[in-house]
Coordinates of C-alpha atoms and ligand atoms in Angstrom, one line a residue:
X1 CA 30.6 -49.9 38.7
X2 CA 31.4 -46.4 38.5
X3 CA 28.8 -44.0 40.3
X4 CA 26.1 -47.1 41.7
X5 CA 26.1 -46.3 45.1
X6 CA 24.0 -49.8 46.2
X7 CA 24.7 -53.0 44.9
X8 CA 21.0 -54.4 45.8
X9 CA 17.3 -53.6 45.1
X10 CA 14.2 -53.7 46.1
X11 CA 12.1 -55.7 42.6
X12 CA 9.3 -57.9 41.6
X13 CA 9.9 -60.9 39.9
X14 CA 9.2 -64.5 38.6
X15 CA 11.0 -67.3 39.0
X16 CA 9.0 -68.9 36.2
X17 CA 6.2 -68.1 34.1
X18 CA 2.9 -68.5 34.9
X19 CA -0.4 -66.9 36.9
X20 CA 0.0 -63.4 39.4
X21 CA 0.9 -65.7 42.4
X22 CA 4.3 -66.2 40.7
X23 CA 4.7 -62.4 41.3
X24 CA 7.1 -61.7 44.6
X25 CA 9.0 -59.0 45.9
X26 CA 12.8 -59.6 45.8
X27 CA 15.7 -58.3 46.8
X28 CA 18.0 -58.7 44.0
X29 CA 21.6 -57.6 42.5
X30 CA 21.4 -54.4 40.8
X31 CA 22.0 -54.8 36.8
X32 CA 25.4 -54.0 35.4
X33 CA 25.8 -51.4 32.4
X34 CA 27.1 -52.3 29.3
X35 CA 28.6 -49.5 27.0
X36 CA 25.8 -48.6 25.1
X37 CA 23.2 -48.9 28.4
X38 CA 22.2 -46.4 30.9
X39 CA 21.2 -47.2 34.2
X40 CA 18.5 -45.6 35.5
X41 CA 17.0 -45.2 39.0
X42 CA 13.4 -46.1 38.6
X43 CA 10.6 -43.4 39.8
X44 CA 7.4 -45.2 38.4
X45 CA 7.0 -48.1 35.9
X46 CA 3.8 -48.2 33.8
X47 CA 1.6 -51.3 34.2
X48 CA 0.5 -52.6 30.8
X49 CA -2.1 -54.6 29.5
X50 CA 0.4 -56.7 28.2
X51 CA 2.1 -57.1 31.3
X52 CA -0.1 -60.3 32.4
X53 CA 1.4 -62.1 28.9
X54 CA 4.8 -61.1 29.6
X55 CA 4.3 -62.7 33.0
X56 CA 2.7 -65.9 31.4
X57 CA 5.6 -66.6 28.9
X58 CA 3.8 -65.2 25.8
X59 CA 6.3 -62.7 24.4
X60 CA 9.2 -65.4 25.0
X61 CA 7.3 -68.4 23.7
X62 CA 6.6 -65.5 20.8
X63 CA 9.9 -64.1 20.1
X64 CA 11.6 -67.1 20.8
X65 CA 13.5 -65.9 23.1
X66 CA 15.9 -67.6 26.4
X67 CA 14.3 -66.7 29.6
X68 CA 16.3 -65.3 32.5
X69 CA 15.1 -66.3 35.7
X70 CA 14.3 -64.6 38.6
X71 CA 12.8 -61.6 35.5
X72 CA 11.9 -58.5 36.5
X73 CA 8.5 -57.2 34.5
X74 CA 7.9 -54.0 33.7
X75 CA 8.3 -53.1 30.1
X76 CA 7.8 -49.2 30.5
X77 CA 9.4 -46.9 33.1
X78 CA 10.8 -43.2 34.1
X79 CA 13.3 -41.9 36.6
X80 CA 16.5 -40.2 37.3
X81 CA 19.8 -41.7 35.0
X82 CA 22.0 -43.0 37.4
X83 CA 25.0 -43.8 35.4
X84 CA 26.1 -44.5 31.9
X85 CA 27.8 -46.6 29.6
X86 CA 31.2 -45.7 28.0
X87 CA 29.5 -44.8 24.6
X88 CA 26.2 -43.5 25.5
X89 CA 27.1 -39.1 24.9
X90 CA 23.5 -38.0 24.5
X91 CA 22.4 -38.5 28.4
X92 CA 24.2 -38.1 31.6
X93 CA 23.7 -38.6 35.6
X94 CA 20.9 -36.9 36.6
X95 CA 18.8 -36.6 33.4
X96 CA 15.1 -37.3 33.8
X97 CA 14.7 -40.0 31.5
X98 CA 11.6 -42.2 29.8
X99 CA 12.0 -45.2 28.2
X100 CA 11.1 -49.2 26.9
X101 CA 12.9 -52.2 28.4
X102 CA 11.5 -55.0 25.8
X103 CA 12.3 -58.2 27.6
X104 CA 16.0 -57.5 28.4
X105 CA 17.9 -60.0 30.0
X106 CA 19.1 -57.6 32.7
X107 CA 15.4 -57.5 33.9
X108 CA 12.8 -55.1 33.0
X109 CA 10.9 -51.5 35.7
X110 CA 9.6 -53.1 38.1
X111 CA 12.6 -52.5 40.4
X112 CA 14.3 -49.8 42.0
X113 CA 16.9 -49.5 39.1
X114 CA 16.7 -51.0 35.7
X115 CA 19.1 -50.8 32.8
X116 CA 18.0 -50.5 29.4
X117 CA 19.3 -49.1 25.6
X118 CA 20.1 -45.7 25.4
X119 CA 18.6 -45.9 22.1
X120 CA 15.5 -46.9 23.9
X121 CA 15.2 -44.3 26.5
X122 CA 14.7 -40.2 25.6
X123 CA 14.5 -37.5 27.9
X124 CA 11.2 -36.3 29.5
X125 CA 9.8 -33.4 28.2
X126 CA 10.0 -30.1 30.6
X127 CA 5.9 -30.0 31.1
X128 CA 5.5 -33.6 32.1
X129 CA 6.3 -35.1 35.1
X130 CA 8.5 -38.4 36.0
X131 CA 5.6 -40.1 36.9
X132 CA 3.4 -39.1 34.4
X133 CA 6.5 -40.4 32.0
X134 CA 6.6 -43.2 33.6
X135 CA 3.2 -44.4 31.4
X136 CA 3.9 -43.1 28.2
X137 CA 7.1 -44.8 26.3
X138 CA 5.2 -47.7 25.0
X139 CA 2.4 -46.7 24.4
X140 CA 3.3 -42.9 23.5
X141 CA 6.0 -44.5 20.3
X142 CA 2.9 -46.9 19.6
X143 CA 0.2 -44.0 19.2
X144 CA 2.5 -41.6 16.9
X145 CA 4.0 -45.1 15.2
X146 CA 0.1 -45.8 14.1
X147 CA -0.7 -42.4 13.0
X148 CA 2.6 -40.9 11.7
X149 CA 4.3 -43.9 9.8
X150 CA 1.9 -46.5 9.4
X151 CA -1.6 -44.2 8.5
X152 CA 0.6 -41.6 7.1
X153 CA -2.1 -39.1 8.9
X154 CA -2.4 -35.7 7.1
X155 CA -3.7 -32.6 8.3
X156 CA -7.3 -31.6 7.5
X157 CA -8.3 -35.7 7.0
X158 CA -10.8 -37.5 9.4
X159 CA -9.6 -40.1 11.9
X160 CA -11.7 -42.7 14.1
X161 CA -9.7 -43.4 17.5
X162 CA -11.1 -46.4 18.8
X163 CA -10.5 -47.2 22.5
X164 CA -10.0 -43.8 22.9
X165 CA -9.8 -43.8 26.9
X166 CA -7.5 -46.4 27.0
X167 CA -3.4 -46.2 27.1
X168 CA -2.8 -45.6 23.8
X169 CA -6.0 -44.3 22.8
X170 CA -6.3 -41.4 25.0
X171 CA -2.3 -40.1 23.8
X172 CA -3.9 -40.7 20.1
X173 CA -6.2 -38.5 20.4
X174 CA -3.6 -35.4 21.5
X175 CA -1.2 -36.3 19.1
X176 CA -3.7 -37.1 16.4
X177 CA -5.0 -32.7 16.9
X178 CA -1.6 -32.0 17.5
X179 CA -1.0 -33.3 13.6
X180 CA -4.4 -31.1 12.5
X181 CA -6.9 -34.2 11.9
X182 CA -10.4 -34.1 12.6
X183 CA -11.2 -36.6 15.7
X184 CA -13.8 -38.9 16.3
X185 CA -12.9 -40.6 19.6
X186 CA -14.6 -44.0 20.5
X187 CA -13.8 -44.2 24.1
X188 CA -15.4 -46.2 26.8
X189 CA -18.2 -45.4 29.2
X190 CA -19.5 -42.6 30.4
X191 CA -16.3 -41.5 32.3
X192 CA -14.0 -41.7 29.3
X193 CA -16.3 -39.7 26.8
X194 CA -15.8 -37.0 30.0
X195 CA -12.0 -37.9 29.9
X196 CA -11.4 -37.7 25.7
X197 CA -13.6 -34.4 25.5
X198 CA -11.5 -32.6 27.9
X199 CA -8.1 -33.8 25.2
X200 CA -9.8 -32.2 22.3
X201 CA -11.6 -34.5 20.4
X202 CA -13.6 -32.7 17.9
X203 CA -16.5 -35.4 18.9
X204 CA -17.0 -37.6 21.5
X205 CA -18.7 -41.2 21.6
X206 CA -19.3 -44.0 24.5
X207 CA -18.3 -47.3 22.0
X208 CA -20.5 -49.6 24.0
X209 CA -23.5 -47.9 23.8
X210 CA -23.4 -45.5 20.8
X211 CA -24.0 -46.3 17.1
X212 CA -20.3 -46.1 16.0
X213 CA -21.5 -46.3 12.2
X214 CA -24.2 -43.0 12.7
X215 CA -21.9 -40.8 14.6
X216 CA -19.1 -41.6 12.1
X217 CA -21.8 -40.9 9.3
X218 CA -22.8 -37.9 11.0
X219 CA -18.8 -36.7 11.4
X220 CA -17.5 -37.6 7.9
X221 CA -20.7 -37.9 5.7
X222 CA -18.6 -39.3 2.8
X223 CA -16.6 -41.8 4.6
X224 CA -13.7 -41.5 7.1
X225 CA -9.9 -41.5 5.6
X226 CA -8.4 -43.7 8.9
X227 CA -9.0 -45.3 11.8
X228 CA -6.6 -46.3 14.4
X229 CA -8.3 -49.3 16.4
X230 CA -7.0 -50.4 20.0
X231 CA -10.1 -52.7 20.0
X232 CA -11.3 -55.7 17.6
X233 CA -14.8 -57.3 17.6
X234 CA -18.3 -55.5 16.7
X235 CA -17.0 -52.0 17.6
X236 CA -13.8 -52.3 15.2
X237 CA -16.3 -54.0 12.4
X238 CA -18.0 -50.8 12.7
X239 CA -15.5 -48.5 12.7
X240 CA -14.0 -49.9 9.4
X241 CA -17.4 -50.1 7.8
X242 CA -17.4 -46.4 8.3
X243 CA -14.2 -45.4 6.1
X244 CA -14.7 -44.3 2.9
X245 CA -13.2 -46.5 -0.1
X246 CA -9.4 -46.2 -0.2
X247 CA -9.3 -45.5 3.5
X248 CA -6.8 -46.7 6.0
X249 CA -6.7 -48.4 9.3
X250 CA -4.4 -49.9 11.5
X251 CA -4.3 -51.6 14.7
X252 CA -1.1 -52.4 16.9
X253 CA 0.0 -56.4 17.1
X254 CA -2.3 -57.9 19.7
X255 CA -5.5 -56.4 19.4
X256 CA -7.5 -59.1 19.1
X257 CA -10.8 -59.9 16.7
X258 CA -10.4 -57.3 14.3
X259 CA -11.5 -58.3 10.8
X260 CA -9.9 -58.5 7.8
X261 CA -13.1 -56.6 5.2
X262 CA -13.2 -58.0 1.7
X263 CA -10.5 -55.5 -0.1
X264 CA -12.2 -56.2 -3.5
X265 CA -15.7 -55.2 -3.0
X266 CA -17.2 -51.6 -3.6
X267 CA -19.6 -50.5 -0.8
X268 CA -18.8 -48.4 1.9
X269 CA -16.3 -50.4 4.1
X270 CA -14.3 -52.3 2.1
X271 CA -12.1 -51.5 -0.5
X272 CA -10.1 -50.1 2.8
X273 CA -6.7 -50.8 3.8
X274 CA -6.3 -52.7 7.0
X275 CA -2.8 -53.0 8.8
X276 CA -1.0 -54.2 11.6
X277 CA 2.2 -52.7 13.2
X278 CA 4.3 -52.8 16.0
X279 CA 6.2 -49.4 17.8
X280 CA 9.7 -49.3 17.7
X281 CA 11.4 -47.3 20.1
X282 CA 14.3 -45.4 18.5
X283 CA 16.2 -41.5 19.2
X284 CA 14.2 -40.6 15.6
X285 CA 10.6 -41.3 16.7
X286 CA 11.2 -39.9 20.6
X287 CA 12.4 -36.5 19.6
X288 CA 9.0 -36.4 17.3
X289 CA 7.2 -37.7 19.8
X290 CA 9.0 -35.4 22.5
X291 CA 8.4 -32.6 20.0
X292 CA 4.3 -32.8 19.5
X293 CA 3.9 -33.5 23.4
X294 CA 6.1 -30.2 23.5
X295 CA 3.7 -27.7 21.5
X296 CA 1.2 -27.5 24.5
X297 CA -0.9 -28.3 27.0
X298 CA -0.7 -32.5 26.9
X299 CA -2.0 -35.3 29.8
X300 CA -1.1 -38.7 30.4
X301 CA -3.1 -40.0 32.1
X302 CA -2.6 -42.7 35.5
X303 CA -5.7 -44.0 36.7
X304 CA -4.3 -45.5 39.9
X305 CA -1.1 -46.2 41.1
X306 CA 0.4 -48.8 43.5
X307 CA 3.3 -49.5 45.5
X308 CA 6.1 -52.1 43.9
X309 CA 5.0 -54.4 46.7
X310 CA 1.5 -54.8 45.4
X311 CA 2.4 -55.2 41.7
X312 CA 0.2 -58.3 42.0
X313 CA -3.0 -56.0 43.0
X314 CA -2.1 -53.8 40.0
X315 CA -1.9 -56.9 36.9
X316 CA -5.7 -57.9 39.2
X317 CA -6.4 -54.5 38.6
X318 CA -5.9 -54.5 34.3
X319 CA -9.0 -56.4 34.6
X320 CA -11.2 -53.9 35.7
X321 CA -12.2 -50.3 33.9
X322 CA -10.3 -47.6 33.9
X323 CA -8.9 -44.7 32.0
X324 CA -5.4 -44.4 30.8
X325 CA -3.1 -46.1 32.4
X326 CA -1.8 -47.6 35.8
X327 CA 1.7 -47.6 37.5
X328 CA 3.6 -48.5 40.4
X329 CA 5.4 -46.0 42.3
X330 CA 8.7 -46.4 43.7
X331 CA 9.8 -43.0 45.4
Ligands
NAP401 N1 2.4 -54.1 19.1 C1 2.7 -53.0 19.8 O1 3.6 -52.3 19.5 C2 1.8 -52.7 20.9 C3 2.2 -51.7 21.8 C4 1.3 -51.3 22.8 C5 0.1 -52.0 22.9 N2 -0.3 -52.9 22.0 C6 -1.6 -53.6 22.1 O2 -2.5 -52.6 21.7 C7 -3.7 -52.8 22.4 C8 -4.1 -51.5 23.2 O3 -3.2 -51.2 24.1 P1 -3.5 -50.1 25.3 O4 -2.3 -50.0 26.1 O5 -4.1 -48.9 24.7 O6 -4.6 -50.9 26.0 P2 -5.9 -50.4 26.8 O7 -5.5 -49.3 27.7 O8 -6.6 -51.6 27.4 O9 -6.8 -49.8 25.7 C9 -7.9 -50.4 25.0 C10 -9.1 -49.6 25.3 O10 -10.1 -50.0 24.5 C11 -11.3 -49.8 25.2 N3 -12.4 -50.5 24.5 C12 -12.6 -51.8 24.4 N4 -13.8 -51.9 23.6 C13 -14.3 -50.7 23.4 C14 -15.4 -50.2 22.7 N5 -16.3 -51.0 22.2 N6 -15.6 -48.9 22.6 C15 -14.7 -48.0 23.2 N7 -13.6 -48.4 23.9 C16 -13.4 -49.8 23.9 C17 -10.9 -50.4 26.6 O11 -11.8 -50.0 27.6 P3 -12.8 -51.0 28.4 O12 -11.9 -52.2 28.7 O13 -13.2 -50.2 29.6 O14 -13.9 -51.2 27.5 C18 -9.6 -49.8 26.8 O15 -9.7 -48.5 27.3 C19 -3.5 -54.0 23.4 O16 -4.0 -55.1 22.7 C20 -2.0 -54.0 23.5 O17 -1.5 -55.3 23.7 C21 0.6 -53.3 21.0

């Protein structure tokens, strides 16, 4: 190990899959780097929603994929590069980085130091802090993955961001103006229609009380051209009843309950395109993401942070509402 000046870290891990009491805080060897790997001195990793199914064995059982025990969580993460592998020429020690660990056997952010692709890690952009960073790989590559490749967005067309306030959502919604669409933001509760207006949504609505259908009516009289949906059941039924015919939508993989419309029929609502995706993490899609974030003013949002110690009270903590996202802060 070239520049690694401790050999040990402070982490949370699982020994094996299961419920939050399998969470504990470890002491553990820090990962070695491989050639194409940086390592990277972790200021705060982003708790996800899909955190808890990590923990539980979901992804692995999923992917089909050898677990590595004790794991370290934490798919999402930003700090300071620490050192790097022979072949890695675009980063160096030093660099404030972002970036996705997607169940690597070398463990994943919630540790002191974690080691991931440098393919899968960018630098932060000037106006953002590390620990606002620390939030936005994921679900950042997701939000511009939905709108960008998958919707093809356009300027000048209509677009329905449901869950809006949420971790995606709420980056949606910048990058989605930042791209020149019209926004009609579906966030959650009175707090997050206060959040979404102050990013720039052309209008505003609270999805568990508002008629979805009316105010989409009301926004794009003959039918919305997309929708990006971050949440199934009624509200998403809605939402794609409220495209025109030919419209888009697409939701990331593991959104659950959102239905299929009847692609043949003629009314309002179907006759629409509906698609799932996954982000992928690569140099192409974090310099364009890097690059809209860049052209202004931009928030990511943390809700609440928490100390590595208490990662347990954060996965307790997905359960309740809240905008954004939450992390645990290690500096
Ligand atoms: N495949 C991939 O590449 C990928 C990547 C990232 C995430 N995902 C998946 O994408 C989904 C969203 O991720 P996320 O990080 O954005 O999660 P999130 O922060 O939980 O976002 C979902 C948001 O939807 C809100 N919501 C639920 N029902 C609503 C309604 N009727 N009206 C308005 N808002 C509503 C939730 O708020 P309340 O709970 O307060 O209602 C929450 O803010 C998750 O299922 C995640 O697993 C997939």
């Amino acid at each position: 190990m070239k520049n690694k000046s401790h050999q040990t870290m402070r982490a949370v891990a699982i020994d094996e899959f299961g419920g939050i009491e399998k969470m504990k805080p470890r002491e553990l060897p820090v990962p070695d780097v491989a050639a194409d790997e940086i390592l990277i001195r972790v200021d705060t990793a982003g708790v996800a929603v899909w955190d808890p199914f990590e923990r539980e064995g979901g992804f692995a059982k999923e992917f089909g994929m050898q677990p590595h025990f004790p794991h370290v969580l934490g798919w999402d993460g930003a700090g300071t590069v620490e050192e790097v592998g022979d072949d890695v020429h675009n980063l160096k020690r030093g660099d404030r980085v972002y970036g996705i660990n997607f169940l690597g056997p070398k463990g994943g952010f919630y540790a002191e130091y974690t080691v991931i692709k440098a393919s899968n890690a960018a630098m932060i952009p000037p106006a953002l802090s590390t620990r606002d960073a620390g939030v936005l790989a994921t679900d950042g590559i997701t939000a511009l993955d939905g709108l960008d490749k998958t919707l093809e967005l356009k300027a000048g067309e209509s677009i329905l961001i449901l869950g809006a306030s949420g971790g995606i959502g709420h980056l949606a919604v910048q990058l989605a103006k930042r791209m020149k669409a019209r926004v009609l933001a579906v966030a959650s509760g009175r707090d997050g229609v206060e959040f979404v207006k102050r990013l720039g949504a052309d209008k505003v609505i609270d999805g568990h009380r508002d008629d979805i259908l009316k105010a989409a009516y009301e926004f794009a009289p003959k039918g919305l051209d997309a929708a990006l949906l971050m949440a199934g059941g009624k509200a998403a039924e809605q939402a794609l009843k409220a495209l025109r015919k030919g419209g888009r939508a697409a939701y990331p993989e593991g959104v659950p309950d959102v239905p299929v419309p009847d692609a043949s029929a003629s009314k309002p609502g179907d006759g629409v395109k509906v698609v799932s995706y996954s982000g992928e993490p690569n140099p192409k899609t974090f310099a364009r993401l890097n690059e809209l974030i860049d052209a202004g003013p931009f928030e990511v949002h943390i809700a609440r942070t928490f100390k590595l110690e208490d990662a347990a009270q954060a996965h307790q903590a997905l359960n309740d509402h809240y905008l954004g996202k939450l992390a645990l802060v290690l500096s």
